[in-house]
Amino acid sequence: MTHGELIQRAERWLRNTMHCRVVLTELVAFTRSNETPDAIGWVNGRCILVECKTTRADFKADCKKPSRNWDRRDLPGGLQYPALGHWRFYLTLPGLLDGLELPAGWGWYVVDGRRVCHAAGENYRAYRPNGPPCKSDFDSERAMLVSALARAQN
């Protein structure tokens, strides 16, 4: 499966299984974290980010991004890196990752034939008593949505 096919699968999963009302793929827009998510969707006021990986090298490079270390407090003044997504997932083929190497707050799902199955880390639940595992960068989410709307109007 190619990276592009994995992104298409992530888009269908967000729409059909996760019931996202709005789904964007590979949208380049200004975000404070400089992220360009492979797929991102919104459901019930929450944002779900999906990064598709076809190689371990791509996964390792992705984990080095400052926004992947959302719980680090090494910025001046103890600020956190901004990041997209209340829920953050990697989508791969089976066996690509080791669930122990996931960044804090992330989950791993795999494409297994026609199904997308949870493999390790955070597992999506529409309701959690303490809320989703991550705090999303709302300003960057809004910038992405405005960018998508502006493109749709042209």
PDB file of C-alpha atoms in Angstrom:
ATOM      1  CA  MET A   1       0.000   0.000   0.000  1.00  0.00           C
ATOM      2  CA  THR A   2       1.404   3.407  -0.951  1.00  0.00           C
ATOM      3  CA  HIS A   3       1.397   6.488   1.256  1.00  0.00           C
ATOM      4  CA  GLY A   4      -1.342   8.029  -0.901  1.00  0.00           C
ATOM      5  CA  GLU A   5      -3.518   4.918  -0.577  1.00  0.00           C
ATOM      6  CA  LEU A   6      -2.999   4.935   3.184  1.00  0.00           C
ATOM      7  CA  ILE A   7      -4.134   8.569   3.307  1.00  0.00           C
ATOM      8  CA  GLN A   8      -7.269   7.699   1.322  1.00  0.00           C
ATOM      9  CA  ARG A   9      -7.945   4.874   3.773  1.00  0.00           C
ATOM     10  CA  ALA A  10      -7.468   7.274   6.720  1.00  0.00           C
ATOM     11  CA  GLU A  11      -9.960   9.696   5.155  1.00  0.00           C
ATOM     12  CA  ARG A  12     -12.590   6.960   4.738  1.00  0.00           C
ATOM     13  CA  TRP A  13     -11.956   5.725   8.298  1.00  0.00           C
ATOM     14  CA  LEU A  14     -12.424   9.235   9.726  1.00  0.00           C
ATOM     15  CA  ARG A  15     -15.648   9.766   7.756  1.00  0.00           C
ATOM     16  CA  ASN A  16     -17.274   6.353   8.087  1.00  0.00           C
ATOM     17  CA  THR A  17     -16.020   4.814  11.326  1.00  0.00           C
ATOM     18  CA  MET A  18     -15.149   7.856  13.405  1.00  0.00           C
ATOM     19  CA  HIS A  19     -18.154   9.804  12.038  1.00  0.00           C
ATOM     20  CA  CYS A  20     -16.200  13.004  11.379  1.00  0.00           C
ATOM     21  CA  ARG A  21     -18.376  15.659   9.724  1.00  0.00           C
ATOM     22  CA  VAL A  22     -15.388  17.458   8.198  1.00  0.00           C
ATOM     23  CA  VAL A  23     -12.237  15.682   6.967  1.00  0.00           C
ATOM     24  CA  LEU A  24      -9.219  17.283   5.325  1.00  0.00           C
ATOM     25  CA  THR A  25      -6.213  15.534   3.818  1.00  0.00           C
ATOM     26  CA  GLU A  26      -2.725  16.953   3.275  1.00  0.00           C
ATOM     27  CA  LEU A  27      -3.967  20.527   3.593  1.00  0.00           C
ATOM     28  CA  VAL A  28      -1.110  22.992   3.723  1.00  0.00           C
ATOM     29  CA  ALA A  29      -2.101  25.898   5.952  1.00  0.00           C
ATOM     30  CA  PHE A  30      -0.368  28.061   8.531  1.00  0.00           C
ATOM     31  CA  THR A  31      -0.236  26.391  11.930  1.00  0.00           C
ATOM     32  CA  ARG A  32       1.915  27.337  14.892  1.00  0.00           C
ATOM     33  CA  SER A  33       3.336  23.812  14.927  1.00  0.00           C
ATOM     34  CA  ASN A  34       4.087  23.829  11.165  1.00  0.00           C
ATOM     35  CA  GLU A  35       2.129  20.593  10.850  1.00  0.00           C
ATOM     36  CA  THR A  36       0.617  19.333   7.612  1.00  0.00           C
ATOM     37  CA  PRO A  37      -1.425  16.333   8.769  1.00  0.00           C
ATOM     38  CA  ASP A  38      -2.039  13.474   6.383  1.00  0.00           C
ATOM     39  CA  ALA A  39      -5.675  13.417   7.533  1.00  0.00           C
ATOM     40  CA  ILE A  40      -7.566  15.413  10.118  1.00  0.00           C
ATOM     41  CA  GLY A  41     -11.241  15.344  11.029  1.00  0.00           C
ATOM     42  CA  TRP A  42     -13.697  16.890  13.470  1.00  0.00           C
ATOM     43  CA  VAL A  43     -16.471  15.166  15.389  1.00  0.00           C
ATOM     44  CA  ASN A  44     -18.458  16.424  18.391  1.00  0.00           C
ATOM     45  CA  GLY A  45     -16.206  19.467  18.741  1.00  0.00           C
ATOM     46  CA  ARG A  46     -13.080  17.303  18.929  1.00  0.00           C
ATOM     47  CA  CYS A  47     -10.260  16.980  16.452  1.00  0.00           C
ATOM     48  CA  ILE A  48      -8.739  13.651  15.310  1.00  0.00           C
ATOM     49  CA  LEU A  49      -5.330  13.763  13.625  1.00  0.00           C
ATOM     50  CA  VAL A  50      -3.991  10.812  11.594  1.00  0.00           C
ATOM     51  CA  GLU A  51      -0.401  10.493  10.392  1.00  0.00           C
ATOM     52  CA  CYS A  52       0.116   7.744   7.808  1.00  0.00           C
ATOM     53  CA  LYS A  53       3.476   5.979   7.775  1.00  0.00           C
ATOM     54  CA  THR A  54       4.755   3.400   5.310  1.00  0.00           C
ATOM     55  CA  THR A  55       8.320   3.104   6.650  1.00  0.00           C
ATOM     56  CA  ARG A  56       9.964   3.022  10.068  1.00  0.00           C
ATOM     57  CA  ALA A  57      12.368   5.755   8.943  1.00  0.00           C
ATOM     58  CA  ASP A  58       9.428   8.069   8.211  1.00  0.00           C
ATOM     59  CA  PHE A  59       7.938   7.261  11.620  1.00  0.00           C
ATOM     60  CA  LYS A  60      11.245   7.943  13.400  1.00  0.00           C
ATOM     61  CA  ALA A  61      11.613  11.296  11.597  1.00  0.00           C
ATOM     62  CA  ASP A  62       8.026  12.213  12.493  1.00  0.00           C
ATOM     63  CA  CYS A  63       8.644  11.484  16.196  1.00  0.00           C
ATOM     64  CA  LYS A  64      11.428  14.083  16.240  1.00  0.00           C
ATOM     65  CA  LYS A  65       9.073  16.940  15.394  1.00  0.00           C
ATOM     66  CA  PRO A  66       8.624  19.315  18.343  1.00  0.00           C
ATOM     67  CA  SER A  67       4.841  19.031  18.100  1.00  0.00           C
ATOM     68  CA  ARG A  68       5.055  15.266  18.691  1.00  0.00           C
ATOM     69  CA  ASN A  69       6.501  15.869  22.129  1.00  0.00           C
ATOM     70  CA  TRP A  70       3.416  17.717  23.345  1.00  0.00           C
ATOM     71  CA  ASP A  71       4.099  17.044  27.000  1.00  0.00           C
ATOM     72  CA  ARG A  72       7.614  18.503  26.980  1.00  0.00           C
ATOM     73  CA  ARG A  73       8.048  21.790  28.801  1.00  0.00           C
ATOM     74  CA  ASP A  74      11.440  22.893  27.575  1.00  0.00           C
ATOM     75  CA  LEU A  75      10.355  26.023  25.747  1.00  0.00           C
ATOM     76  CA  PRO A  76      11.071  29.397  27.366  1.00  0.00           C
ATOM     77  CA  GLY A  77       8.662  30.045  30.209  1.00  0.00           C
ATOM     78  CA  GLY A  78       7.660  26.367  30.379  1.00  0.00           C
ATOM     79  CA  LEU A  79       5.379  26.674  27.351  1.00  0.00           C
ATOM     80  CA  GLN A  80       4.278  23.556  25.540  1.00  0.00           C
ATOM     81  CA  TYR A  81       4.735  22.946  21.840  1.00  0.00           C
ATOM     82  CA  PRO A  82       1.461  23.568  20.013  1.00  0.00           C
ATOM     83  CA  ALA A  83       0.036  20.526  18.247  1.00  0.00           C
ATOM     84  CA  LEU A  84      -3.088  19.564  16.355  1.00  0.00           C
ATOM     85  CA  GLY A  85      -5.571  16.956  17.521  1.00  0.00           C
ATOM     86  CA  HIS A  86      -7.360  16.016  20.697  1.00  0.00           C
ATOM     87  CA  TRP A  87      -6.821  12.472  19.481  1.00  0.00           C
ATOM     88  CA  ARG A  88      -3.610  11.624  17.600  1.00  0.00           C
ATOM     89  CA  PHE A  89      -3.022   8.407  15.721  1.00  0.00           C
ATOM     90  CA  TYR A  90      -0.527   6.763  13.435  1.00  0.00           C
ATOM     91  CA  LEU A  91      -1.991   4.590  10.686  1.00  0.00           C
ATOM     92  CA  THR A  92       0.299   1.955   9.180  1.00  0.00           C
ATOM     93  CA  LEU A  93       0.368  -1.556   7.824  1.00  0.00           C
ATOM     94  CA  PRO A  94       0.651  -4.321  10.446  1.00  0.00           C
ATOM     95  CA  GLY A  95       4.059  -4.879  12.032  1.00  0.00           C
ATOM     96  CA  LEU A  96       5.598  -1.535  11.077  1.00  0.00           C
ATOM     97  CA  LEU A  97       5.843  -0.125  14.591  1.00  0.00           C
ATOM     98  CA  ASP A  98       6.438  -1.214  18.133  1.00  0.00           C
ATOM     99  CA  GLY A  99       3.676   0.150  20.353  1.00  0.00           C
ATOM    100  CA  LEU A 100       6.225   1.046  23.032  1.00  0.00           C
ATOM    101  CA  GLU A 101       7.836   3.721  20.864  1.00  0.00           C
ATOM    102  CA  LEU A 102       4.721   5.850  20.428  1.00  0.00           C
ATOM    103  CA  PRO A 103       4.864   9.469  21.644  1.00  0.00           C
ATOM    104  CA  ALA A 104       2.853  10.152  24.809  1.00  0.00           C
ATOM    105  CA  GLY A 105      -0.870  10.453  24.113  1.00  0.00           C
ATOM    106  CA  TRP A 106      -0.693   8.805  20.666  1.00  0.00           C
ATOM    107  CA  GLY A 107      -2.389   5.672  19.400  1.00  0.00           C
ATOM    108  CA  TRP A 108      -1.490   3.250  16.633  1.00  0.00           C
ATOM    109  CA  TYR A 109      -3.986   1.758  14.194  1.00  0.00           C
ATOM    110  CA  VAL A 110      -3.247  -0.655  11.347  1.00  0.00           C
ATOM    111  CA  VAL A 111      -4.958  -1.384   8.042  1.00  0.00           C
ATOM    112  CA  ASP A 112      -5.808  -5.082   8.019  1.00  0.00           C
ATOM    113  CA  GLY A 113      -7.569  -5.880   4.770  1.00  0.00           C
ATOM    114  CA  ARG A 114     -10.769  -3.841   4.744  1.00  0.00           C
ATOM    115  CA  ARG A 115     -10.593  -3.040   8.471  1.00  0.00           C
ATOM    116  CA  VAL A 116      -8.710  -0.475  10.544  1.00  0.00           C
ATOM    117  CA  CYS A 117      -7.779  -2.040  13.879  1.00  0.00           C
ATOM    118  CA  HIS A 118      -6.291  -0.644  17.084  1.00  0.00           C
ATOM    119  CA  ALA A 119      -2.741  -1.939  17.607  1.00  0.00           C
ATOM    120  CA  ALA A 120      -1.321  -0.025  20.608  1.00  0.00           C
ATOM    121  CA  GLY A 121      -1.378   3.214  22.585  1.00  0.00           C
ATOM    122  CA  GLU A 122      -4.463   5.386  22.881  1.00  0.00           C
ATOM    123  CA  ASN A 123      -7.694   3.842  21.661  1.00  0.00           C
ATOM    124  CA  TYR A 124     -10.389   6.234  20.465  1.00  0.00           C
ATOM    125  CA  ARG A 125     -13.434   6.484  22.668  1.00  0.00           C
ATOM    126  CA  ALA A 126     -16.054   9.081  21.884  1.00  0.00           C
ATOM    127  CA  TYR A 127     -16.489   9.739  25.589  1.00  0.00           C
ATOM    128  CA  ARG A 128     -13.863   9.705  28.317  1.00  0.00           C
ATOM    129  CA  PRO A 129     -14.605  10.962  31.832  1.00  0.00           C
ATOM    130  CA  ASN A 130     -11.411  13.041  31.853  1.00  0.00           C
ATOM    131  CA  GLY A 131     -11.692  14.169  28.227  1.00  0.00           C
ATOM    132  CA  PRO A 132      -9.414  13.293  25.312  1.00  0.00           C
ATOM    133  CA  PRO A 133      -5.741  12.514  25.933  1.00  0.00           C
ATOM    134  CA  CYS A 134      -4.341  15.659  24.290  1.00  0.00           C
ATOM    135  CA  LYS A 135      -4.996  19.373  24.244  1.00  0.00           C
ATOM    136  CA  SER A 136      -5.380  20.580  20.674  1.00  0.00           C
ATOM    137  CA  ASP A 137      -4.104  23.849  19.257  1.00  0.00           C
ATOM    138  CA  PHE A 138      -7.506  25.402  18.554  1.00  0.00           C
ATOM    139  CA  ASP A 139      -6.086  28.493  16.801  1.00  0.00           C
ATOM    140  CA  SER A 140      -4.214  26.323  14.305  1.00  0.00           C
ATOM    141  CA  GLU A 141      -7.281  24.137  13.761  1.00  0.00           C
ATOM    142  CA  ARG A 142      -9.329  27.240  13.010  1.00  0.00           C
ATOM    143  CA  ALA A 143      -6.642  28.450  10.566  1.00  0.00           C
ATOM    144  CA  MET A 144      -6.830  25.119   8.727  1.00  0.00           C
ATOM    145  CA  LEU A 145     -10.614  25.265   8.486  1.00  0.00           C
ATOM    146  CA  VAL A 146     -10.576  28.877   7.255  1.00  0.00           C
ATOM    147  CA  SER A 147      -7.946  27.959   4.651  1.00  0.00           C
ATOM    148  CA  ALA A 148     -10.083  25.041   3.436  1.00  0.00           C
ATOM    149  CA  LEU A 149     -13.190  27.257   3.227  1.00  0.00           C
ATOM    150  CA  ALA A 150     -11.300  29.940   1.324  1.00  0.00           C
ATOM    151  CA  ARG A 151     -10.119  27.373  -1.223  1.00  0.00           C
ATOM    152  CA  ALA A 152     -13.628  25.976  -1.604  1.00  0.00           C
ATOM    153  CA  GLN A 153     -14.966  29.456  -2.416  1.00  0.00           C
ATOM    154  CA  ASN A 154     -12.481  29.983  -5.250  1.00  0.00           C
TER     155      ASN A 154
END
